[in-house]
Amino acid sequence: AISITFPEGENFFVSEPIIIPSTVKYINGNNAIIYYSKEQTLDNISESCITINGNSDLKIENLRIKYTGTFQLVGTYDGKISGIRVLNSNRVKVINCEISKFNYTGLLISAEENSAYCENVIVEKCYLHHNRVAGIYFGNTEKFVVEECLITYNGVEGDSTTGYGIAGMSTHYPKNTLIFNNDVSNNVRKGIDFHSGYNSSIIANKVVANGIYGIFHESIKQLGKCVIKNNVISGMIIDGTKTGFT
């Protein structure tokens, strides 16, 4: 197994995607900053600064990633560049990382069409902000955990069609998800957003001043048990009407 440690606090200017080999099991960003500038390709497929594909038992921590390419394209979902993308991988931990200004999402987890399930992915103590569509966008996950993160100011003011803190994709089916003790506030559309899945728990989060809903959880495509408790939800305003939870 290979470990990688960045020089402490250094800046890196990257113009091509970084593919993490399956032999790498630990990355210590050491508070270095990656400035990623590659524009998305014309075929409009999902891309990312860092791609984790087929790499299990990997831990990434203490890394900062910022996109410097085109942020706001014509349509809400036209952006396809994410900070970190995880697919076909199990037991991945992303800890104490900051990801911002991507024109799709900060973290994209198992979200391709017909994605294989990614199991035991943990996102902890991360700061995900000012991304175009969402801080975290996830699809086919099993035992996905988001805890103690600050996820804020995602979306674009004036465009209420997107801007999520944490969002499960409506076309996928996450299983046994835990969203615990996060601050998911000031996102343009919704703080925490669920449309489908099996057994979800949304517990002890601060969800304040998001645009439409603090927590949105519909039951149409939900099975198993949904637990929503001990969350602080307030200050959601759209068109002058306070909302908060549905």
Short mmCIF file of C-alpha atoms in Angstrom, two decimals:
data_model
loop_
_atom_site.label_atom_id
_atom_site.label_comp_id
_atom_site.label_asym_id
_atom_site.label_seq_id
_atom_site.Cartn_x
_atom_site.Cartn_y
_atom_site.Cartn_z
CA ALA A 1 0.00 0.00 0.00
CA ILE A 2 1.14 3.55 -0.80
CA SER A 3 0.72 6.69 1.32
CA ILE A 4 0.97 10.23 -0.07
CA THR A 5 1.70 13.34 2.01
CA PHE A 6 1.53 16.80 0.45
CA PRO A 7 4.01 19.51 1.46
CA GLU A 8 2.44 21.49 4.28
CA GLY A 9 0.32 24.43 3.14
CA GLU A 10 1.59 24.46 -0.43
CA ASN A 11 -0.47 25.53 -3.46
CA PHE A 12 -0.88 23.24 -6.46
CA PHE A 13 -2.28 24.35 -9.81
CA VAL A 14 -3.79 21.40 -11.62
CA SER A 15 -5.30 21.37 -15.12
CA GLU A 16 -5.97 17.65 -15.61
CA PRO A 17 -7.98 15.16 -13.51
CA ILE A 18 -6.22 13.26 -10.74
CA ILE A 19 -6.99 9.52 -10.77
CA ILE A 20 -6.12 7.82 -7.48
CA PRO A 21 -4.53 4.39 -8.14
CA SER A 22 -5.98 1.44 -6.24
CA THR A 23 -2.62 0.94 -4.51
CA VAL A 24 -2.91 4.29 -2.70
CA LYS A 25 -4.59 3.84 0.69
CA TYR A 26 -3.81 7.09 2.51
CA ILE A 27 -3.55 10.71 1.38
CA ASN A 28 -2.62 13.46 3.83
CA GLY A 29 -3.23 16.81 2.17
CA ASN A 30 -1.39 18.55 5.01
CA ASN A 31 -3.57 21.65 4.41
CA ALA A 32 -2.28 22.05 0.88
CA ILE A 33 -4.61 23.70 -1.68
CA ILE A 34 -5.33 22.28 -5.12
CA TYR A 35 -6.58 24.88 -7.62
CA TYR A 36 -8.28 22.95 -10.41
CA SER A 37 -8.79 24.74 -13.74
CA LYS A 38 -9.79 22.14 -16.36
CA GLU A 39 -12.93 23.07 -18.28
CA GLN A 40 -15.49 20.33 -18.86
CA THR A 41 -15.43 18.45 -22.15
CA LEU A 42 -17.94 18.97 -24.93
CA ASP A 43 -19.47 15.51 -24.45
CA ASN A 44 -20.80 16.81 -21.12
CA ILE A 45 -19.93 13.75 -19.04
CA SER A 46 -19.31 13.93 -15.32
CA GLU A 47 -15.73 14.81 -14.41
CA SER A 48 -13.86 15.69 -11.24
CA CYS A 49 -10.62 17.04 -9.87
CA ILE A 50 -10.03 13.80 -7.95
CA THR A 51 -11.56 10.48 -9.00
CA ILE A 52 -11.64 7.43 -6.74
CA ASN A 53 -12.66 4.45 -8.86
CA GLY A 54 -12.20 0.87 -7.70
CA ASN A 55 -10.13 1.92 -4.71
CA SER A 56 -11.32 0.57 -1.37
CA ASP A 57 -9.90 1.15 2.12
CA LEU A 58 -8.76 4.68 1.23
CA LYS A 59 -8.54 7.65 3.59
CA ILE A 60 -8.14 11.26 2.37
CA GLU A 61 -7.73 14.04 4.91
CA ASN A 62 -6.60 17.64 5.39
CA LEU A 63 -6.89 18.66 1.74
CA ARG A 64 -8.38 21.83 0.22
CA ILE A 65 -9.70 21.83 -3.36
CA LYS A 66 -11.00 24.87 -5.25
CA TYR A 67 -12.29 25.07 -8.81
CA THR A 68 -11.14 28.05 -10.89
CA GLY A 69 -12.85 27.15 -14.19
CA THR A 70 -16.27 28.24 -15.46
CA PHE A 71 -18.71 28.18 -12.58
CA GLN A 72 -22.05 29.39 -13.88
CA LEU A 73 -23.09 28.00 -17.24
CA VAL A 74 -26.39 28.64 -19.04
CA GLY A 75 -28.49 25.96 -17.36
CA THR A 76 -28.67 24.95 -13.71
CA TYR A 77 -27.36 21.43 -14.29
CA ASP A 78 -25.03 22.18 -17.19
CA GLY A 79 -21.97 22.08 -14.93
CA LYS A 80 -20.33 18.63 -14.69
CA ILE A 81 -17.15 19.24 -12.70
CA SER A 82 -17.03 17.98 -9.09
CA GLY A 83 -14.33 18.15 -6.46
CA ILE A 84 -14.06 14.49 -5.45
CA ARG A 85 -15.95 11.69 -7.21
CA VAL A 86 -16.25 8.21 -5.69
CA LEU A 87 -17.46 5.18 -7.64
CA ASN A 88 -17.00 1.39 -7.45
CA SER A 89 -15.24 1.83 -4.10
CA ASN A 90 -15.89 0.72 -0.52
CA ARG A 91 -14.66 1.87 2.89
CA VAL A 92 -13.58 5.34 1.74
CA LYS A 93 -13.13 8.14 4.28
CA VAL A 94 -12.96 11.85 3.41
CA ILE A 95 -12.01 13.78 6.55
CA ASN A 96 -11.32 17.45 7.24
CA CYS A 97 -11.33 18.50 3.59
CA GLU A 98 -12.54 21.79 2.12
CA ILE A 99 -14.11 21.75 -1.36
CA SER A 100 -15.52 24.83 -3.06
CA LYS A 101 -16.60 26.60 -6.27
CA PHE A 102 -17.23 23.48 -8.39
CA ASN A 103 -19.88 23.87 -11.06
CA TYR A 104 -21.49 20.53 -10.15
CA THR A 105 -20.89 19.26 -6.62
CA GLY A 106 -18.22 19.23 -3.94
CA LEU A 107 -18.52 15.47 -3.39
CA LEU A 108 -20.21 13.13 -5.88
CA ILE A 109 -20.76 9.60 -4.54
CA SER A 110 -21.83 6.69 -6.77
CA ALA A 111 -24.05 8.86 -8.93
CA GLU A 112 -23.48 7.59 -12.46
CA GLU A 113 -26.34 5.81 -14.21
CA ASN A 114 -26.62 2.20 -12.98
CA SER A 115 -23.80 2.78 -10.49
CA ALA A 116 -22.57 -0.14 -8.42
CA TYR A 117 -23.18 0.43 -4.72
CA CYS A 118 -20.41 2.14 -2.77
CA GLU A 119 -20.44 0.77 0.78
CA ASN A 120 -19.20 2.35 4.01
CA VAL A 121 -18.25 5.77 2.67
CA ILE A 122 -17.73 8.32 5.47
CA VAL A 123 -17.52 12.10 5.09
CA GLU A 124 -16.45 13.72 8.34
CA LYS A 125 -15.53 17.24 9.50
CA CYS A 126 -15.49 18.60 5.93
CA TYR A 127 -16.27 22.15 4.76
CA LEU A 128 -18.24 22.11 1.50
CA HIS A 129 -19.32 25.51 0.25
CA HIS A 130 -20.17 27.65 -2.79
CA ASN A 131 -20.60 24.71 -5.15
CA ARG A 132 -23.13 25.12 -7.96
CA VAL A 133 -25.53 22.19 -7.47
CA ALA A 134 -24.72 20.68 -4.07
CA GLY A 135 -22.18 20.25 -1.35
CA ILE A 136 -22.73 16.47 -1.42
CA TYR A 137 -24.70 14.60 -4.09
CA PHE A 138 -25.04 10.83 -3.67
CA GLY A 139 -26.72 7.94 -5.45
CA ASN A 140 -26.34 4.20 -4.88
CA THR A 141 -24.69 4.07 -1.47
CA GLU A 142 -24.87 1.55 1.37
CA LYS A 143 -24.09 2.72 4.92
CA PHE A 144 -23.17 6.23 3.81
CA VAL A 145 -22.35 8.57 6.72
CA VAL A 146 -22.03 12.36 6.76
CA GLU A 147 -21.10 13.74 10.17
CA GLU A 148 -19.78 16.93 11.76
CA CYS A 149 -19.53 18.78 8.45
CA LEU A 150 -20.18 22.42 7.58
CA ILE A 151 -22.11 22.51 4.30
CA THR A 152 -23.15 26.01 3.35
CA TYR A 153 -23.77 28.58 0.60
CA ASN A 154 -24.14 26.02 -2.19
CA GLY A 155 -26.11 27.22 -5.23
CA VAL A 156 -26.47 30.56 -6.96
CA GLU A 157 -28.53 33.39 -5.54
CA GLY A 158 -31.49 34.09 -7.77
CA ASP A 159 -31.67 30.52 -9.12
CA SER A 160 -33.93 28.58 -6.76
CA THR A 161 -33.89 25.43 -8.92
CA THR A 162 -30.73 24.12 -7.28
CA GLY A 163 -28.34 24.70 -4.41
CA TYR A 164 -28.48 21.76 -2.02
CA GLY A 165 -26.44 21.05 1.07
CA ILE A 166 -26.76 17.25 1.06
CA ALA A 167 -28.92 15.61 -1.62
CA GLY A 168 -29.77 12.03 -2.50
CA MET A 169 -30.45 11.58 -6.21
CA SER A 170 -34.09 10.77 -6.98
CA THR A 171 -33.04 8.29 -9.69
CA HIS A 172 -30.93 6.18 -7.30
CA TYR A 173 -31.64 4.17 -4.17
CA PRO A 174 -29.36 4.78 -1.18
CA LYS A 175 -29.53 2.29 1.71
CA ASN A 176 -28.93 2.88 5.43
CA THR A 177 -27.85 6.52 5.28
CA LEU A 178 -26.85 8.52 8.37
CA ILE A 179 -26.73 12.33 8.32
CA PHE A 180 -25.57 13.28 11.82
CA ASN A 181 -24.52 16.45 13.65
CA ASN A 182 -23.84 18.65 10.61
CA ASP A 183 -24.39 22.36 10.03
CA VAL A 184 -26.27 22.49 6.73
CA SER A 185 -27.28 26.13 6.45
CA ASN A 186 -27.62 29.01 3.97
CA ASN A 187 -27.94 26.84 0.87
CA VAL A 188 -29.98 28.37 -1.93
CA ARG A 189 -32.57 25.58 -2.28
CA LYS A 190 -32.65 22.85 0.40
CA GLY A 191 -30.47 21.85 3.32
CA ILE A 192 -31.00 18.07 3.37
CA ASP A 193 -32.90 16.45 0.51
CA PHE A 194 -34.12 12.84 0.20
CA HIS A 195 -36.37 11.40 -2.51
CA SER A 196 -35.73 7.67 -2.28
CA GLY A 197 -33.94 5.02 -0.28
CA TYR A 198 -34.11 2.41 2.45
CA ASN A 199 -33.58 3.28 6.13
CA SER A 200 -32.41 6.89 6.47
CA SER A 201 -31.52 8.72 9.68
CA ILE A 202 -31.26 12.52 9.88
CA ILE A 203 -30.27 13.33 13.44
CA ALA A 204 -28.99 16.33 15.43
CA ASN A 205 -28.25 18.61 12.48
CA LYS A 206 -28.39 22.40 12.42
CA VAL A 207 -30.42 23.36 9.36
CA VAL A 208 -30.90 27.13 9.18
CA ALA A 209 -31.75 29.72 6.51
CA ASN A 210 -31.89 27.49 3.46
CA GLY A 211 -34.01 28.83 0.62
CA ILE A 212 -36.97 26.45 0.38
CA TYR A 213 -36.77 23.63 2.95
CA GLY A 214 -34.46 22.77 5.78
CA ILE A 215 -35.15 19.02 5.50
CA PHE A 216 -37.10 17.54 2.59
CA HIS A 217 -37.91 13.83 2.81
CA GLU A 218 -40.62 12.37 0.61
CA SER A 219 -41.98 8.87 1.15
CA ILE A 220 -42.97 7.89 -2.39
CA LYS A 221 -39.81 5.88 -3.05
CA GLN A 222 -38.82 5.24 0.58
CA LEU A 223 -38.81 1.87 2.32
CA GLY A 224 -37.73 0.78 5.77
CA LYS A 225 -37.54 3.28 8.61
CA CYS A 226 -36.94 7.00 8.35
CA VAL A 227 -35.72 8.66 11.55
CA ILE A 228 -35.67 12.47 11.75
CA LYS A 229 -35.02 13.79 15.25
CA ASN A 230 -33.23 16.40 17.34
CA ASN A 231 -32.57 18.73 14.40
CA VAL A 232 -32.61 22.52 14.73
CA ILE A 233 -34.59 23.87 11.76
CA SER A 234 -35.35 27.56 11.30
CA GLY A 235 -35.26 30.59 9.06
CA MET A 236 -36.20 29.09 5.69
CA ILE A 237 -37.69 31.86 3.55
CA ILE A 238 -38.85 31.88 -0.08
CA ASP A 239 -41.01 34.64 -1.53
CA GLY A 240 -41.44 36.01 1.98
CA THR A 241 -43.04 32.82 3.33
CA LYS A 242 -41.28 30.92 6.08
CA THR A 243 -41.13 27.18 5.56
CA GLY A 244 -38.76 24.68 7.06
CA PHE A 245 -39.67 21.01 7.05
CA THR A 246 -41.66 18.62 4.92
#
